[in-house]
mmCIF file of C-alpha atoms in Angstrom:
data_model
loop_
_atom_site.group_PDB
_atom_site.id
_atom_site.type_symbol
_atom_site.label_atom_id
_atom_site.label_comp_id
_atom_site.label_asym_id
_atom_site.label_seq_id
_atom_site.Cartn_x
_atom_site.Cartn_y
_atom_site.Cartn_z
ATOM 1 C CA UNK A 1 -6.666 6.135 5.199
ATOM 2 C CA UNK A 2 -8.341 8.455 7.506
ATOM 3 C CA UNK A 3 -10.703 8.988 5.053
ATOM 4 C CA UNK A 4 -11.536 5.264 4.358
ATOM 5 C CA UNK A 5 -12.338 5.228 8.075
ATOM 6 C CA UNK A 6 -14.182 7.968 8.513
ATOM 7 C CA UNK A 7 -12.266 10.180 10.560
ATOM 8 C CA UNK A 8 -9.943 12.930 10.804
ATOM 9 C CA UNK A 9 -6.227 12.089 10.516
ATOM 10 C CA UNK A 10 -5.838 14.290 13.790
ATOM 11 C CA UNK A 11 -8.486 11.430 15.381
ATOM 12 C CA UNK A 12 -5.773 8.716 14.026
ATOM 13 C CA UNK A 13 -2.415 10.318 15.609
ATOM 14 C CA UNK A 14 -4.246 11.725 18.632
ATOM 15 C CA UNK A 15 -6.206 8.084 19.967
ATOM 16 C CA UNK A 16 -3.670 6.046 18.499
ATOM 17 C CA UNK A 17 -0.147 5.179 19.562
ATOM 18 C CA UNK A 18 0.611 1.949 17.600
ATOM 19 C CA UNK A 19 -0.016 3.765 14.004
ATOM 20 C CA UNK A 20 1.281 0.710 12.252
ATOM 21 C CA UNK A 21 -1.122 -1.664 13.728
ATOM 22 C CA UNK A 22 -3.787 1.328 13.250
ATOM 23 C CA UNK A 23 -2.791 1.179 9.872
ATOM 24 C CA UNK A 24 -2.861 -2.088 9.423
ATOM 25 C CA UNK A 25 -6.411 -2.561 10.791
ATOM 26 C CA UNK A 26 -7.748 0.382 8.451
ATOM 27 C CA UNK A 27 -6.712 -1.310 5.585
ATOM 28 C CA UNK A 28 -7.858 -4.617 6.128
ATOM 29 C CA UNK A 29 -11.128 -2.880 6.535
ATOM 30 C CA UNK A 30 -10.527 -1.175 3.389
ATOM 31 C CA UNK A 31 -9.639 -4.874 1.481
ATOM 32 C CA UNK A 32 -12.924 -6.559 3.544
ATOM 33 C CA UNK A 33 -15.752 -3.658 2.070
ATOM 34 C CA UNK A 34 -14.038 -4.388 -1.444
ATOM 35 C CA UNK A 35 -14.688 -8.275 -1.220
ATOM 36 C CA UNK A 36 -18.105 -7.244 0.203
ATOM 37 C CA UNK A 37 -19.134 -5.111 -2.749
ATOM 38 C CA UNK A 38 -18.128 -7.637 -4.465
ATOM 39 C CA UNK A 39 -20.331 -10.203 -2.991
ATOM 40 C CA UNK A 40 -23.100 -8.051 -3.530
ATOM 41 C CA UNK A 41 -22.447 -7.169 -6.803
ATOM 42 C CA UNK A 42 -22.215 -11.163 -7.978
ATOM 43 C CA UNK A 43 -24.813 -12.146 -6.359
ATOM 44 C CA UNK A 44 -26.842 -11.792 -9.047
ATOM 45 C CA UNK A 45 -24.149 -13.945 -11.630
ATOM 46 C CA UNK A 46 -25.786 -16.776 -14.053
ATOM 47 C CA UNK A 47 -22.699 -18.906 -12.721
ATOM 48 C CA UNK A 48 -18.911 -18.822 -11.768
ATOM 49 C CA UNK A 49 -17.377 -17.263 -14.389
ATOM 50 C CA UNK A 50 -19.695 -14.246 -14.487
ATOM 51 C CA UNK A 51 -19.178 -14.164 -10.409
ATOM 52 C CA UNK A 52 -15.403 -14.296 -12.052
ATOM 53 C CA UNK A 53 -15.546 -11.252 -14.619
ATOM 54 C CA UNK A 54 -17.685 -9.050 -12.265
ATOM 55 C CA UNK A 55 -14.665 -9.499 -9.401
ATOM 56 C CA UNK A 56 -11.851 -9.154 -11.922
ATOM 57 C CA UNK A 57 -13.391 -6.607 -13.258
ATOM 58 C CA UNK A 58 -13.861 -4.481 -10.162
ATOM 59 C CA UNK A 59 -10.765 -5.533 -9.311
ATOM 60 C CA UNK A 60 -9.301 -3.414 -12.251
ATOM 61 C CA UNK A 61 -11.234 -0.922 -11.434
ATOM 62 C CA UNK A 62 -9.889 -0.178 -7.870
ATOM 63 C CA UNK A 63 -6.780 -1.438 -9.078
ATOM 64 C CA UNK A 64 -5.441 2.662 -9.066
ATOM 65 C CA UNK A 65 -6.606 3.607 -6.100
ATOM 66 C CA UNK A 66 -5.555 0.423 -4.065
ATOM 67 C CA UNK A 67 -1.671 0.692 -5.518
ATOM 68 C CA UNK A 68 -1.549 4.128 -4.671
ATOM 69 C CA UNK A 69 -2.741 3.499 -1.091
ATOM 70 C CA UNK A 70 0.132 0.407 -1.011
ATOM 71 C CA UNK A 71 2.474 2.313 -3.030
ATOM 72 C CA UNK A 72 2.322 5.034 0.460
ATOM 73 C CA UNK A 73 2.646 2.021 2.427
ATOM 74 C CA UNK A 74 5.777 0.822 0.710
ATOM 75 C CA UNK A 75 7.496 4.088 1.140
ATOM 76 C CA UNK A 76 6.946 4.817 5.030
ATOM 77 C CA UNK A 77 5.573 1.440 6.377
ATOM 78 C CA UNK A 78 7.529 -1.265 4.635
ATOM 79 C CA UNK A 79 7.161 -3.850 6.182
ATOM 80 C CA UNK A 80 3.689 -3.598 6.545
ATOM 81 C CA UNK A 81 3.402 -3.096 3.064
ATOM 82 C CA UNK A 82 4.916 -6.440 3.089
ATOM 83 C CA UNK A 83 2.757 -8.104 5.285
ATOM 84 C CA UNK A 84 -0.192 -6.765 3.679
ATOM 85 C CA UNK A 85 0.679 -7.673 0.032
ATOM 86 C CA UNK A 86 1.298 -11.075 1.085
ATOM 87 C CA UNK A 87 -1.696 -11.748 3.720
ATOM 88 C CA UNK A 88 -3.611 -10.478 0.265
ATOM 89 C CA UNK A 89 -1.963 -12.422 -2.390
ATOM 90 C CA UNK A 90 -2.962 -15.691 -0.349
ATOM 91 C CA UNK A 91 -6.476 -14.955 0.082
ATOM 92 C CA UNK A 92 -7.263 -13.511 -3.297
ATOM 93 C CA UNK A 93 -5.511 -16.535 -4.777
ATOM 94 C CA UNK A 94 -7.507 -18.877 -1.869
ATOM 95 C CA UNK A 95 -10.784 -17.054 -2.989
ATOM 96 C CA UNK A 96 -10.200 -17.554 -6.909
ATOM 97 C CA UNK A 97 -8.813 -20.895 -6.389
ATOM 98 C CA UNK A 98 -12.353 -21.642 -4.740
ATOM 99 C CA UNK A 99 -14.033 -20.377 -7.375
ATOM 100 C CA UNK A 100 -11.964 -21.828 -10.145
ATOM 101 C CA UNK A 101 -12.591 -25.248 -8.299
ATOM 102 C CA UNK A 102 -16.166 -24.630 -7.972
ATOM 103 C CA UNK A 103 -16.275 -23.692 -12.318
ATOM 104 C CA UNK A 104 -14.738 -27.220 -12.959
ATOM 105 C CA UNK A 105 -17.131 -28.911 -10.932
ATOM 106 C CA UNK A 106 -19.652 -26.796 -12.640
ATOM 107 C CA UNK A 107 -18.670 -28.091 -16.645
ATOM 108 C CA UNK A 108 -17.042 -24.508 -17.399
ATOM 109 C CA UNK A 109 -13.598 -25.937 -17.614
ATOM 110 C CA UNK A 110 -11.878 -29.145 -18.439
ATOM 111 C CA UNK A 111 -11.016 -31.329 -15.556
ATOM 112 C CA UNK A 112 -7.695 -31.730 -15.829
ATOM 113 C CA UNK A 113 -7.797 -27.584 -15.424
ATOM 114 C CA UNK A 114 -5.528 -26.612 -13.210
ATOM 115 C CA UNK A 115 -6.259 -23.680 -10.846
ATOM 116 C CA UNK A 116 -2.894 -23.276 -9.111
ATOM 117 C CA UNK A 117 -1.138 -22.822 -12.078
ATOM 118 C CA UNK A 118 -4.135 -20.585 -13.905
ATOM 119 C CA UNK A 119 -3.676 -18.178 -11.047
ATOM 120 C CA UNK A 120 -0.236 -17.862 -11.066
ATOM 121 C CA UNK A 121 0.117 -17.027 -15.080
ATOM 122 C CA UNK A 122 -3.049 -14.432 -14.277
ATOM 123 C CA UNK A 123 -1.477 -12.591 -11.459
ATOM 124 C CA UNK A 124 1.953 -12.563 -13.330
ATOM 125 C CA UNK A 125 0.361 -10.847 -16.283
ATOM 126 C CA UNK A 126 -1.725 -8.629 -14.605
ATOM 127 C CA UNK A 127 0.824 -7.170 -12.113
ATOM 128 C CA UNK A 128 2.906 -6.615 -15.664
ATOM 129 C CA UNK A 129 0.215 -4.974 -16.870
ATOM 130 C CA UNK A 130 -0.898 -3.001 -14.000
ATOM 131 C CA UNK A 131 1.497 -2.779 -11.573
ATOM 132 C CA UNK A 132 5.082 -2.707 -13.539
ATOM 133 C CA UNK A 133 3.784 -1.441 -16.558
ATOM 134 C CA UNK A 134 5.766 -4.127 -18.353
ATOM 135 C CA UNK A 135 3.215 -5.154 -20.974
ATOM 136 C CA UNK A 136 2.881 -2.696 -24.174
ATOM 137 C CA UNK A 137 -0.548 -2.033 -25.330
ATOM 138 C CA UNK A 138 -1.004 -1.484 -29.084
ATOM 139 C CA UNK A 139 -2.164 1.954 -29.585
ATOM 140 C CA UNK A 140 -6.142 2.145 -28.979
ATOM 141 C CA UNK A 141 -6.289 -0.369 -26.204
ATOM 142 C CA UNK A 142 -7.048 0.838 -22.289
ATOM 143 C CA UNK A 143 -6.022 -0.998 -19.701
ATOM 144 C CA UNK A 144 -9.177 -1.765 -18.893
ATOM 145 C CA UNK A 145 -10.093 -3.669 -22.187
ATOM 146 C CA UNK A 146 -6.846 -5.229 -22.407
ATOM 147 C CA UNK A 147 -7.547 -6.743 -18.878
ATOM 148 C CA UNK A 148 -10.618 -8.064 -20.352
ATOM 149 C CA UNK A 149 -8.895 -9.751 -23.100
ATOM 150 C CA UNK A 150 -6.364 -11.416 -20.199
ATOM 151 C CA UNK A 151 -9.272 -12.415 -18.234
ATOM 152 C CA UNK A 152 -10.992 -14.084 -21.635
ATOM 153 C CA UNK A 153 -7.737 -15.206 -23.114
ATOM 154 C CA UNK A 154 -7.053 -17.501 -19.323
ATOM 155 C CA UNK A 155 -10.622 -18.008 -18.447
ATOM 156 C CA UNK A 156 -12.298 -18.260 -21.721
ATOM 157 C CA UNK A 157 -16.347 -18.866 -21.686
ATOM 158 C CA UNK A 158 -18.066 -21.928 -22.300
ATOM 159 C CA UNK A 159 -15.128 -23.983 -23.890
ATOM 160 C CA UNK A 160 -13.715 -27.470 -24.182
ATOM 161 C CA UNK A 161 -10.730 -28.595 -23.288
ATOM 162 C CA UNK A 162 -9.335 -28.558 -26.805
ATOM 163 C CA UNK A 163 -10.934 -25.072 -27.306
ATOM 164 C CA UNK A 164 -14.085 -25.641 -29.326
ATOM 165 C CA UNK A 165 -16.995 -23.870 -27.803
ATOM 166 C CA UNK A 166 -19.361 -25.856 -26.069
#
């Protein structure tokens, strides 16, 4: 973390006497340049759904090193491990809601789409992927293109609502 703020950790125990809240701001930092570079980096998307891929994707990307910085958390901060998970949860799912809501009123889904429920089903089968290591790859597959898959199989491109491709 002292790293991600650019100084030493002897900086961080020496100026600081709340380390938690220290912590705690650090990280949010850390969270805020990753939805920045990923402003940036959509900026340039034809619509939502490639603004959609491009996040997801670096999403996956980071995914590593942002469990391992939440996985130290958990062990000797747990409660703001807590605090953090779920402050992030409700704004990632507030962001993709947004942009889910903005694709329908774009044509890329079906009306009736529903983003609460699409973003529950993603995040469950990502964190099995990811996180819990629940879901099996067959032999070949990185995590990385099976996350693509996920993303296409629960956002798919340019399709109807009975599947056809528009």
């Amino acid at each position: 973390l002292a790293r991600l703020a650019g100084v030493s950790k002897r900086v961080l125990y020496d100026m600081f006497e709340d380390k938690e809240n220290l912590l705690y701001r650090v990280m949010l930092r850390y969270f805020e340049q990753n939805r920045e570079h990923w402003r940036q980096q959509s900026a340039g998307a034809g619509n939502v759904l490639e603004e959609l891929f491009m996040v997801l994707g670096d999403m996956m990307d980071r995914s590593e090193q942002t469990g391992r910085l939440m996985e130290s958390l958990r062990r000797f901060y747990p409660a703001l491990h807590e605090r953090l998970r779920h402050e992030g949860i409700e704004r990632n799912a507030a962001d993709l809601r947004k942009m889910l809501q903005q694709g329908i009123g774009e044509g890329l889904f079906f009306e009736r789409f529903n983003p609460d429920l699409a973003i529950g089903a993603l995040y469950c089968t990502i964190s099995a992927l990811v996180m819990r290591r629940e879901l099996v790859l067959p032999s070949g597959i990185s995590e990385r293109e099976a996350f693509v898959q996920i993303i296409s199989t629960f956002f798919p491109r340019h399709r109807d609502p009975e599947g056809a491709p528009v």
